[in-house]
Amino acid sequence: MADDTRDDPNRVWPTGLTIREAEELHKHVIDGARIFFVIAVFAHFLAYVYSPWLH
Amino acid sequence: MNRVSTSLMRSWARAGTRFLPFADAATEDLPLARLLRLSLFQVSVGMALVLLVGTLNRVMIVELNVPAWIVGFMVSLPIIFAPFRALIGFQSDVHTSRLGWKRVPFIWKGTMLQFGGFAMMPMALLVLSGGGNAAQWSPWVGWVGGGVAFLLVGAGMHMIQTVGLALACDLAAPEQQPRVVGLMYVMLLMGMIVSALIFGTLLVDFTPALLISVIQGAAVATMFFNLIALWKQEARRPSRGGEDAPPERAPTFRDAWHSFSAGEPGAVRRLVSVGVGTMAFSMEDILLEPYGGKVLHLTVASTTKLTATFALGGLLGFGLASRVLSRGADPYGLARRGAMMGVPAFLLVILAAPFDSALLFALGTLAIGFAAGLFAHGTLTATMNSAPIAQRGLALGTWGAVQASAAGVAIAFGGAMHDVINGAVPQYAPAFGYTSVYSLEVVLLVATIVAMSPLLRRSKAAPEVTLSASAPALP
């Protein structure tokens, strides 16, 4: 990474990301959490069908 | 990273340079250790492939007693996504990101899809088998659950491979590309072979709990491999035009496709030859082992060795192709020679039946693997070489779409054709059903050779292009 990014006032340290870059990463994290929530609900439903709470 | 592991990795890399055939792929820009790390995404794809078409296929039929037609349907579901590879590759070409990443977000999404699919798959399979309490529910629950799980894994797998290959193409200098292609193929094969052995050993004493831990273990392994493969690979290109510039209007898929198919002469012809050639080389896929068993009366152990022979032929083919192409051979010429070699290879396999010779059969199988390796390597290298830099994802996506769809259709068609012919003329069964499929493959190979010749003449007409065949034809 070039040296001039160190002096860029838009960058927030220690990560060196701008707010918009950080927001994009955040979007990926949130999307991932949503997808896994849906998959987890579906998997729990299937597990319930196979063996209702292990009874 | 501490000093010990740094020096350990250095010594691994040095050892690799000495013992691996692909060491020349490592230059200052892309060291071997980094290239090997990137190729781990192919290991995760190979693992998913083996699990879907090999291990789970068998587990569902033998251990879980799922009807064969449902198994066939579930296993073929991922093929639905193959044509979308072109679209995925295109989207990764035009992806605008504040972080300056084009490929990483897609490989990451693909990884999450494959992980999610594997995470819920064991429960879906157990419900599908009607075990436990599941018999009290409508069978639709199992069908939908299994379908969603297989679709997620298939979509993830195609996404990871398409965009991963585009990333490899981005990272490698043009003269490195033949070696990179070879390494990617070898890692896919290794991933398939090693995970087939591991899954086979783990699932010996089958219990539902074991199935859950093995498949979910594969999910974690996917995440693990792809994270390591991606770490610090793609350079960030901060957004063009600064922080607050409005995003550029991305070209539509239609625009991109027009400029792609018009930009390079023979783009469509190349795709057709890839499709026909791949069909020719994959139709026998599920028929070689039963042919050895039923017609040549080989034992199960020796037909399993046959699969190893086939893979060995493929490895030799990839190795030779990497060597020849990095010295500047014409990739089309090599692919065409692979198709030419396939003709006598299939004839050997056909002749094995009248001569009742296991040796002819083994030789033929080895030669088919070798020829298929040359063909696949040659066509992929040609695709990488001729892809315009801005359309690499689209070019590799289209190649993958054609290749994967053709292979899927050919495997299904080969199986169906064998059944129909052996049913229609039972007096010649079982050999005739198999040999007629192999004969059709010979015909398709001849068609491929004919279809490819204009591509060859075109590059011969411009000798300077042939000499530097590994350099990109056009920026």
Coordinates of C-alpha atoms in Angstrom, one line a residue:
Chain A
M1 CA 0.0 0.0 0.0
A2 CA 1.4 3.4 -1.0
D3 CA 2.6 5.8 1.7
D4 CA 0.1 8.5 0.9
T5 CA -2.8 6.4 2.2
R6 CA -1.2 6.9 5.7
D7 CA -2.0 10.6 5.5
D8 CA -5.5 10.1 3.9
P9 CA -7.9 11.8 6.4
N10 CA -10.8 9.5 5.3
R11 CA -9.1 6.4 6.5
V12 CA -9.7 5.1 9.9
W13 CA -6.9 3.3 11.7
P14 CA -5.8 0.6 12.7
T15 CA -7.6 -1.0 9.7
G16 CA -6.8 1.7 7.2
L17 CA -10.3 1.3 5.6
T18 CA -12.5 4.2 4.6
I19 CA -16.0 4.4 6.1
R20 CA -17.5 3.2 2.8
E21 CA -15.0 0.3 2.5
A22 CA -15.9 -0.7 6.1
E23 CA -19.6 -0.5 5.2
E24 CA -19.1 -2.8 2.3
L25 CA -17.4 -5.4 4.5
H26 CA -20.1 -5.0 7.1
K27 CA -22.7 -5.7 4.4
H28 CA -21.0 -9.0 3.6
V29 CA -21.0 -9.9 7.3
I30 CA -24.7 -9.1 7.7
D31 CA -25.7 -10.9 4.5
G32 CA -23.7 -13.9 5.7
A33 CA -25.4 -13.9 9.0
R34 CA -28.9 -13.7 7.3
I35 CA -28.1 -16.6 5.0
F36 CA -26.8 -18.8 7.9
F37 CA -29.9 -17.9 10.0
V38 CA -32.2 -19.2 7.2
I39 CA -30.0 -22.3 6.7
A40 CA -29.9 -23.0 10.5
V41 CA -33.7 -22.6 10.8
F42 CA -34.2 -25.1 7.9
A43 CA -31.7 -27.5 9.3
H44 CA -33.3 -27.4 12.7
F45 CA -36.7 -28.1 11.1
L46 CA -35.3 -31.1 9.2
A47 CA -33.7 -32.4 12.4
Y48 CA -37.0 -32.0 14.2
V49 CA -38.8 -34.0 11.5
Y50 CA -36.2 -36.8 11.8
S51 CA -36.2 -36.9 15.6
P52 CA -38.3 -34.4 17.6
W53 CA -35.7 -32.9 19.9
L54 CA -34.0 -36.3 20.3
H55 CA -37.0 -38.1 21.9
Chain B
M1 CA 3.6 -15.4 11.3
N2 CA 6.5 -16.5 13.5
R3 CA 10.0 -17.3 12.3
V4 CA 9.7 -21.0 12.6
S5 CA 6.7 -21.3 10.3
T6 CA 8.2 -18.8 7.9
S7 CA 11.3 -20.9 7.5
L8 CA 9.3 -24.1 7.4
M9 CA 7.2 -22.7 4.5
R10 CA 10.4 -21.6 2.7
S11 CA 11.8 -25.1 3.0
W12 CA 8.5 -26.6 1.7
A13 CA 8.6 -24.2 -1.2
R14 CA 12.2 -25.1 -1.9
A15 CA 11.4 -28.8 -1.7
G16 CA 8.5 -28.2 -4.0
T17 CA 10.7 -26.6 -6.6
R18 CA 12.9 -29.6 -6.6
F19 CA 10.2 -32.3 -6.7
L20 CA 7.1 -30.9 -8.3
P21 CA 6.7 -30.8 -12.1
F22 CA 5.0 -27.4 -11.8
A23 CA 7.7 -25.5 -10.1
D24 CA 8.3 -23.3 -13.2
A25 CA 4.9 -21.7 -12.5
A26 CA 6.6 -19.8 -9.7
T27 CA 8.2 -16.5 -10.6
E28 CA 8.8 -13.5 -8.5
D29 CA 5.3 -12.3 -9.0
L30 CA 3.5 -15.6 -8.1
P31 CA 5.7 -17.9 -6.0
L32 CA 4.9 -21.5 -5.9
A33 CA 3.8 -21.5 -2.3
R34 CA 1.2 -18.9 -3.1
L35 CA 0.0 -20.7 -6.2
L36 CA -0.3 -24.0 -4.3
R37 CA -2.3 -22.1 -1.7
L38 CA -4.6 -20.7 -4.3
S39 CA -5.2 -24.1 -5.8
L40 CA -6.7 -25.3 -2.6
F41 CA -10.1 -24.0 -3.9
Q42 CA -9.9 -26.8 -6.4
V43 CA -9.4 -29.3 -3.6
S44 CA -12.7 -28.1 -2.0
V45 CA -14.5 -28.4 -5.4
G46 CA -13.1 -31.9 -5.9
M47 CA -14.2 -32.9 -2.4
A48 CA -17.7 -31.6 -3.1
L49 CA -17.8 -33.4 -6.5
V50 CA -16.8 -36.8 -5.0
L51 CA -19.2 -36.4 -2.1
L52 CA -22.1 -35.7 -4.5
V53 CA -21.6 -38.1 -7.4
G54 CA -19.6 -40.8 -5.6
T55 CA -20.0 -41.2 -1.8
L56 CA -23.5 -39.9 -1.2
N57 CA -24.8 -41.6 -4.3
R58 CA -23.8 -44.9 -2.8
V59 CA -24.8 -44.0 0.8
M60 CA -28.3 -43.0 -0.3
I61 CA -28.8 -46.2 -2.3
V62 CA -27.1 -48.8 -0.1
E63 CA -27.3 -47.5 3.5
L64 CA -30.3 -45.2 3.4
N65 CA -32.5 -47.2 0.9
V66 CA -33.6 -44.2 -1.0
P67 CA -35.2 -45.1 -4.4
A68 CA -32.7 -44.9 -7.2
W69 CA -34.7 -42.4 -9.3
I70 CA -34.7 -39.9 -6.4
V71 CA -31.0 -40.4 -6.0
G72 CA -30.4 -39.9 -9.7
F73 CA -32.5 -36.7 -9.7
M74 CA -30.8 -35.2 -6.6
V75 CA -27.3 -36.0 -7.9
S76 CA -28.0 -34.4 -11.3
L77 CA -29.5 -31.2 -9.7
P78 CA -26.2 -29.3 -9.5
I79 CA -25.9 -29.6 -13.4
I80 CA -28.8 -27.1 -13.6
F81 CA -26.3 -24.4 -12.4
A82 CA -23.6 -25.2 -15.0
P83 CA -24.9 -22.9 -17.7
F84 CA -25.1 -20.0 -15.2
R85 CA -21.3 -20.2 -14.9
A86 CA -21.0 -17.8 -17.8
L87 CA -23.3 -15.3 -16.0
I88 CA -21.3 -15.6 -12.7
G89 CA -18.0 -15.1 -14.5
F90 CA -19.4 -12.0 -16.3
Q91 CA -20.7 -10.6 -13.0
S92 CA -17.3 -11.0 -11.4
D93 CA -15.8 -9.1 -14.4
V94 CA -18.0 -6.0 -13.9
H95 CA -18.4 -6.2 -10.1
T96 CA -17.8 -2.8 -8.6
S97 CA -16.7 -2.7 -5.0
R98 CA -15.4 0.0 -2.8
L99 CA -12.8 -2.5 -1.6
G100 CA -11.5 -3.0 -5.1
W101 CA -12.2 -6.7 -5.2
K102 CA -13.7 -8.4 -8.2
R103 CA -13.2 -12.1 -7.5
V104 CA -13.0 -12.5 -3.7
P105 CA -16.7 -11.6 -3.0
F106 CA -17.9 -14.2 -5.4
I107 CA -15.6 -17.0 -4.1
W108 CA -16.7 -16.1 -0.6
K109 CA -20.4 -16.3 -1.5
G110 CA -19.8 -19.6 -3.3
T111 CA -18.0 -20.9 -0.2
M112 CA -20.9 -19.9 2.0
L113 CA -23.4 -21.6 -0.3
Q114 CA -21.4 -24.8 -0.3
F115 CA -20.9 -24.7 3.4
G116 CA -24.6 -24.0 4.0
G117 CA -25.6 -26.8 1.7
F118 CA -23.3 -29.4 3.4
A119 CA -24.4 -28.1 6.8
M120 CA -28.0 -29.1 6.3
M121 CA -27.5 -32.0 3.9
P122 CA -27.2 -34.8 6.4
M123 CA -30.5 -33.9 8.1
A124 CA -32.1 -33.7 4.7
L125 CA -30.7 -37.1 3.7
L126 CA -31.9 -38.7 6.9
V127 CA -35.4 -37.3 6.4
L128 CA -35.3 -38.3 2.7
S129 CA -34.6 -41.9 3.8
G130 CA -37.8 -41.9 5.9
G131 CA -35.8 -42.9 9.0
G132 CA -36.5 -41.9 12.6
N133 CA -39.8 -40.0 12.9
A134 CA -39.7 -38.8 9.3
A135 CA -42.1 -41.5 8.1
Q136 CA -45.0 -39.6 9.8
W137 CA -44.4 -36.5 7.6
S138 CA -45.2 -36.0 4.0
P139 CA -42.4 -37.3 1.7
W140 CA -42.3 -33.8 0.2
V141 CA -40.4 -32.5 3.2
G142 CA -37.5 -34.8 2.4
W143 CA -37.6 -34.1 -1.3
V144 CA -37.6 -30.3 -0.8
G145 CA -34.9 -30.6 1.9
G146 CA -32.6 -32.8 -0.2
G147 CA -33.2 -30.7 -3.3
V148 CA -32.3 -27.4 -1.5
A149 CA -29.2 -28.9 0.0
F150 CA -27.9 -30.3 -3.3
L151 CA -28.8 -27.1 -5.2
L152 CA -26.9 -25.0 -2.6
V153 CA -23.8 -27.2 -2.9
G154 CA -24.0 -27.3 -6.7
A155 CA -24.4 -23.5 -7.0
G156 CA -21.5 -22.9 -4.5
M157 CA -19.2 -25.4 -6.3
H158 CA -19.8 -23.8 -9.8
M159 CA -19.3 -20.3 -8.4
I160 CA -16.1 -21.2 -6.5
Q161 CA -14.5 -22.9 -9.6
T162 CA -15.5 -20.3 -12.2
V163 CA -14.4 -17.3 -10.3
G164 CA -11.4 -19.1 -8.8
L165 CA -10.1 -19.9 -12.2
A166 CA -10.6 -16.3 -13.3
L167 CA -8.6 -15.2 -10.3
A168 CA -5.8 -17.6 -11.1
C169 CA -5.8 -16.3 -14.6
D170 CA -5.6 -12.7 -13.3
L171 CA -2.7 -13.5 -11.1
A172 CA -0.6 -15.5 -13.5
A173 CA 1.6 -13.9 -16.1
P174 CA 0.7 -15.1 -19.6
E175 CA 3.8 -17.3 -19.9
Q176 CA 2.9 -19.0 -16.6
Q177 CA -0.7 -19.8 -17.6
P178 CA -0.1 -23.3 -19.0
R179 CA 1.5 -24.4 -15.8
V180 CA -1.2 -22.8 -13.7
V181 CA -3.9 -24.7 -15.7
G182 CA -1.9 -27.9 -15.1
L183 CA -1.6 -27.3 -11.4
M184 CA -5.3 -26.5 -11.1
Y185 CA -6.3 -29.7 -12.8
V186 CA -3.9 -31.8 -10.8
M187 CA -5.2 -30.3 -7.5
L188 CA -8.8 -31.0 -8.6
L189 CA -7.9 -34.7 -9.3
M190 CA -5.9 -35.0 -6.1
G191 CA -8.8 -33.5 -4.1
M192 CA -11.2 -36.0 -5.6
I193 CA -8.9 -39.0 -5.1
V194 CA -7.8 -38.2 -1.5
S195 CA -11.3 -37.2 -0.3
A196 CA -12.8 -40.4 -2.0
L197 CA -10.4 -42.5 0.0
I198 CA -11.0 -40.5 3.2
F199 CA -14.8 -40.6 2.9
G200 CA -14.7 -44.3 2.0
T201 CA -12.6 -45.1 5.2
L202 CA -14.7 -42.9 7.5
L203 CA -18.1 -44.3 6.4
V204 CA -17.2 -48.0 6.8
D205 CA -19.4 -48.5 9.9
F206 CA -22.3 -46.4 8.8
T207 CA -24.5 -44.7 11.5
P208 CA -26.7 -41.7 11.0
A209 CA -24.6 -39.7 13.5
L210 CA -21.4 -40.6 11.5
L211 CA -23.1 -39.4 8.3
I212 CA -23.8 -36.1 10.0
S213 CA -20.3 -35.6 11.3
V214 CA -18.7 -36.6 8.0
I215 CA -20.8 -34.3 5.8
Q216 CA -20.6 -31.4 8.2
G217 CA -16.9 -32.0 8.5
A218 CA -16.8 -31.6 4.7
A219 CA -18.6 -28.2 5.2
V220 CA -16.0 -27.0 7.7
A221 CA -13.2 -28.3 5.4
T222 CA -14.7 -26.2 2.5
M223 CA -14.6 -23.1 4.6
F224 CA -11.0 -23.9 5.8
F225 CA -9.6 -24.6 2.3
N226 CA -11.2 -21.6 0.7
L227 CA -10.2 -19.2 3.4
I228 CA -6.5 -20.3 3.1
A229 CA -6.7 -20.3 -0.7
L230 CA -8.1 -16.7 -0.8
W231 CA -6.0 -15.1 2.0
K232 CA -4.1 -12.1 0.6
Q233 CA -4.3 -13.3 -3.0
E234 CA -6.3 -10.7 -5.0
A235 CA -4.7 -7.3 -5.1
R236 CA -7.1 -4.5 -4.2
R237 CA -7.8 -2.0 -6.9
P238 CA -9.5 0.9 -5.1
S239 CA -12.6 2.1 -6.9
R240 CA -12.0 3.8 -10.2
G241 CA -12.7 7.6 -10.0
G242 CA -12.4 8.0 -6.3
E243 CA -14.6 7.7 -3.2
D244 CA -17.7 9.5 -4.3
A245 CA -17.8 8.9 -8.0
P246 CA -21.0 7.4 -9.2
P247 CA -20.6 3.7 -10.1
E248 CA -19.9 3.3 -13.9
R249 CA -22.7 1.9 -15.9
A250 CA -21.8 -1.7 -16.2
P251 CA -22.2 -3.3 -19.6
T252 CA -25.1 -5.8 -19.8
F253 CA -24.5 -9.5 -20.3
R254 CA -25.8 -9.1 -23.9
D255 CA -23.3 -6.4 -24.7
A256 CA -20.4 -8.3 -23.2
W257 CA -21.5 -11.5 -25.0
H258 CA -21.6 -9.7 -28.3
S259 CA -18.2 -8.1 -28.0
F260 CA -16.8 -11.5 -26.7
S261 CA -18.1 -13.6 -29.5
A262 CA -17.2 -11.0 -32.1
G263 CA -13.9 -9.9 -30.6
E264 CA -11.9 -13.1 -31.2
P265 CA -12.3 -15.0 -34.4
G266 CA -13.5 -18.6 -33.7
A267 CA -14.8 -18.0 -30.2
V268 CA -18.1 -19.8 -30.9
R269 CA -16.3 -22.5 -32.9
R270 CA -14.0 -23.1 -29.9
L271 CA -16.9 -23.4 -27.6
V272 CA -18.6 -25.9 -29.9
S273 CA -15.4 -28.0 -30.1
V274 CA -15.0 -27.9 -26.3
G275 CA -18.6 -29.1 -26.0
V276 CA -18.4 -31.9 -28.5
G277 CA -15.0 -33.0 -27.4
T278 CA -16.0 -33.0 -23.7
M279 CA -19.1 -35.1 -24.6
A280 CA -16.9 -37.5 -26.5
F281 CA -14.5 -37.9 -23.5
S282 CA -17.2 -38.2 -20.7
M283 CA -19.9 -40.5 -22.1
E284 CA -18.1 -43.6 -20.9
D285 CA -17.6 -42.1 -17.4
I286 CA -20.0 -44.4 -15.5
L287 CA -19.8 -47.3 -18.1
L288 CA -16.1 -48.3 -17.9
E289 CA -16.3 -50.0 -14.5
P290 CA -19.4 -52.1 -15.3
Y291 CA -18.0 -52.9 -18.7
G292 CA -14.9 -54.3 -17.0
G293 CA -17.1 -56.2 -14.5
K294 CA -19.9 -57.6 -16.8
V295 CA -18.1 -58.1 -20.1
L296 CA -14.5 -58.8 -19.2
H297 CA -15.5 -60.4 -15.8
L298 CA -13.0 -58.4 -13.7
T299 CA -13.3 -58.4 -9.9
V300 CA -14.5 -55.4 -8.0
A301 CA -10.9 -54.8 -6.8
S302 CA -9.5 -54.7 -10.3
T303 CA -12.3 -52.4 -11.6
T304 CA -11.5 -50.0 -8.8
K305 CA -7.8 -50.1 -9.9
L306 CA -9.2 -49.1 -13.3
T307 CA -10.4 -45.8 -12.0
A308 CA -6.9 -45.2 -10.6
T309 CA -5.5 -46.1 -14.1
F310 CA -7.8 -43.5 -15.6
A311 CA -6.7 -40.9 -13.2
L312 CA -3.1 -41.7 -13.7
G313 CA -3.5 -41.3 -17.5
G314 CA -5.1 -37.9 -16.8
L315 CA -2.2 -36.8 -14.5
L316 CA 0.3 -37.8 -17.2
G317 CA -1.7 -35.9 -19.8
F318 CA -1.8 -32.7 -17.6
G319 CA 1.9 -33.0 -16.9
L320 CA 2.9 -33.4 -20.6
A321 CA 0.5 -30.7 -21.7
S322 CA 2.0 -28.2 -19.1
R323 CA 5.5 -29.0 -20.3
V324 CA 4.8 -28.8 -24.0
L325 CA 2.6 -25.7 -23.8
S326 CA 4.9 -23.6 -21.6
R327 CA 7.5 -24.2 -24.4
G328 CA 5.2 -22.4 -26.7
A329 CA 3.2 -25.1 -28.4
D330 CA -0.2 -24.2 -29.9
P331 CA -2.9 -25.2 -27.4
Y332 CA -5.4 -25.9 -30.1
G333 CA -2.9 -28.2 -31.8
L334 CA -2.4 -30.0 -28.5
A335 CA -6.1 -30.3 -27.8
R336 CA -6.7 -31.6 -31.3
R337 CA -3.9 -34.2 -30.9
G338 CA -5.6 -35.2 -27.6
A339 CA -8.8 -35.8 -29.6
M340 CA -6.9 -37.8 -32.2
M341 CA -5.3 -40.0 -29.6
G342 CA -8.8 -40.6 -28.1
V343 CA -9.8 -42.5 -31.3
P344 CA -7.3 -45.4 -31.0
A345 CA -7.9 -45.4 -27.2
F346 CA -11.6 -46.0 -27.6
L347 CA -10.9 -48.6 -30.3
L348 CA -8.6 -50.5 -27.8
V349 CA -11.4 -50.5 -25.3
I350 CA -13.9 -51.8 -27.9
L351 CA -11.5 -54.5 -29.1
A352 CA -11.0 -55.7 -25.5
A353 CA -14.4 -57.4 -25.7
P354 CA -13.9 -59.7 -28.7
F355 CA -10.4 -60.5 -27.6
D356 CA -11.5 -60.8 -24.0
S357 CA -8.3 -59.1 -23.0
A358 CA -8.0 -57.2 -19.7
L359 CA -4.7 -55.8 -20.9
L360 CA -6.1 -54.1 -23.9
F361 CA -8.8 -52.7 -21.7
A362 CA -6.3 -51.3 -19.2
L363 CA -4.2 -49.8 -21.9
G364 CA -7.2 -48.2 -23.6
T365 CA -8.4 -46.8 -20.2
L366 CA -5.0 -45.3 -19.6
A367 CA -4.9 -43.8 -23.1
I368 CA -8.4 -42.3 -22.7
G369 CA -7.4 -40.6 -19.5
F370 CA -4.2 -39.3 -21.1
A371 CA -6.0 -38.0 -24.2
A372 CA -8.7 -36.4 -22.2
G373 CA -6.0 -34.7 -20.1
L374 CA -4.4 -33.3 -23.2
F375 CA -7.7 -32.1 -24.6
A376 CA -8.9 -30.5 -21.4
H377 CA -5.6 -28.8 -20.7
G378 CA -5.3 -27.5 -24.3
T379 CA -8.8 -26.0 -24.5
L380 CA -8.6 -24.3 -21.1
T381 CA -5.2 -22.9 -21.8
A382 CA -6.4 -21.6 -25.2
T383 CA -9.4 -20.0 -23.4
M384 CA -7.1 -18.3 -20.9
N385 CA -4.7 -17.1 -23.6
S386 CA -7.4 -15.6 -25.8
A387 CA -9.5 -14.0 -23.0
P388 CA -9.5 -10.2 -23.1
I389 CA -8.4 -8.9 -19.7
A390 CA -11.7 -7.3 -19.0
Q391 CA -13.6 -10.4 -20.0
R392 CA -11.6 -13.2 -18.3
G393 CA -14.5 -14.1 -16.0
L394 CA -16.9 -14.3 -18.9
A395 CA -14.5 -16.3 -21.1
L396 CA -13.7 -18.8 -18.3
G397 CA -17.3 -18.9 -17.2
T398 CA -18.5 -19.8 -20.7
W399 CA -15.8 -22.5 -21.1
G400 CA -16.9 -23.9 -17.7
A401 CA -20.6 -23.7 -18.6
V402 CA -20.1 -25.6 -21.9
Q403 CA -17.7 -28.1 -20.4
A404 CA -19.8 -28.9 -17.3
S405 CA -23.1 -29.0 -19.1
A406 CA -21.6 -31.2 -21.9
A407 CA -20.1 -33.6 -19.4
G408 CA -23.4 -33.9 -17.4
V409 CA -25.5 -34.4 -20.5
A410 CA -23.0 -36.9 -22.0
I411 CA -22.9 -39.0 -18.8
A412 CA -26.7 -39.2 -18.5
F413 CA -27.0 -39.9 -22.2
G414 CA -24.3 -42.6 -22.2
G415 CA -26.1 -44.4 -19.4
A416 CA -29.5 -44.2 -21.0
M417 CA -28.2 -45.2 -24.5
H418 CA -26.5 -48.3 -22.9
D419 CA -29.8 -49.3 -21.2
V420 CA -31.9 -48.8 -24.3
I421 CA -29.6 -50.7 -26.7
N422 CA -29.1 -53.6 -24.4
G423 CA -32.9 -53.7 -23.9
A424 CA -33.6 -53.5 -27.6
V425 CA -31.2 -56.3 -28.8
P426 CA -30.8 -58.5 -25.7
Q427 CA -29.2 -61.3 -27.9
Y428 CA -26.0 -59.2 -28.2
A429 CA -26.1 -57.9 -24.6
P430 CA -24.1 -57.1 -22.5
A431 CA -21.2 -56.1 -24.7
F432 CA -23.1 -54.4 -27.5
G433 CA -24.7 -51.7 -25.3
Y434 CA -21.2 -50.6 -24.1
T435 CA -19.4 -50.8 -27.4
S436 CA -22.1 -48.8 -29.2
V437 CA -21.6 -46.0 -26.7
Y438 CA -17.8 -46.1 -27.2
S439 CA -18.3 -46.1 -31.0
L440 CA -20.5 -43.0 -30.7
E441 CA -17.6 -41.4 -28.8
V442 CA -15.2 -42.2 -31.6
V443 CA -17.6 -40.5 -34.1
L444 CA -17.8 -37.4 -31.8
L445 CA -14.0 -37.3 -31.5
V446 CA -13.7 -37.2 -35.3
A447 CA -16.3 -34.4 -35.3
T448 CA -14.2 -32.5 -32.8
I449 CA -11.1 -32.9 -34.8
V450 CA -12.9 -31.6 -37.9
A451 CA -14.4 -28.7 -36.0
M452 CA -11.1 -27.7 -34.6
S453 CA -9.0 -27.7 -37.8
P454 CA -10.0 -24.1 -38.8
L455 CA -8.8 -22.8 -35.4
L456 CA -5.5 -24.5 -36.1
R457 CA -5.1 -23.1 -39.6
R458 CA -5.9 -19.6 -38.2
S459 CA -3.0 -19.8 -35.8
K460 CA -0.7 -21.3 -38.4
A461 CA -1.4 -18.5 -40.7
A462 CA 0.1 -16.1 -38.1
P463 CA 3.3 -17.9 -37.1
E464 CA 4.3 -15.3 -34.6
V465 CA 1.2 -16.1 -32.6
T466 CA 2.0 -19.8 -32.7
L467 CA 5.5 -19.3 -31.5
S468 CA 4.3 -17.2 -28.5
A469 CA 1.2 -19.3 -28.0
S470 CA 1.3 -18.8 -24.3
A471 CA 1.2 -15.0 -24.7
P472 CA -2.2 -13.4 -24.8
A473 CA -3.4 -12.9 -28.4
L474 CA -5.0 -9.5 -27.6
P475 CA -5.1 -7.3 -24.6

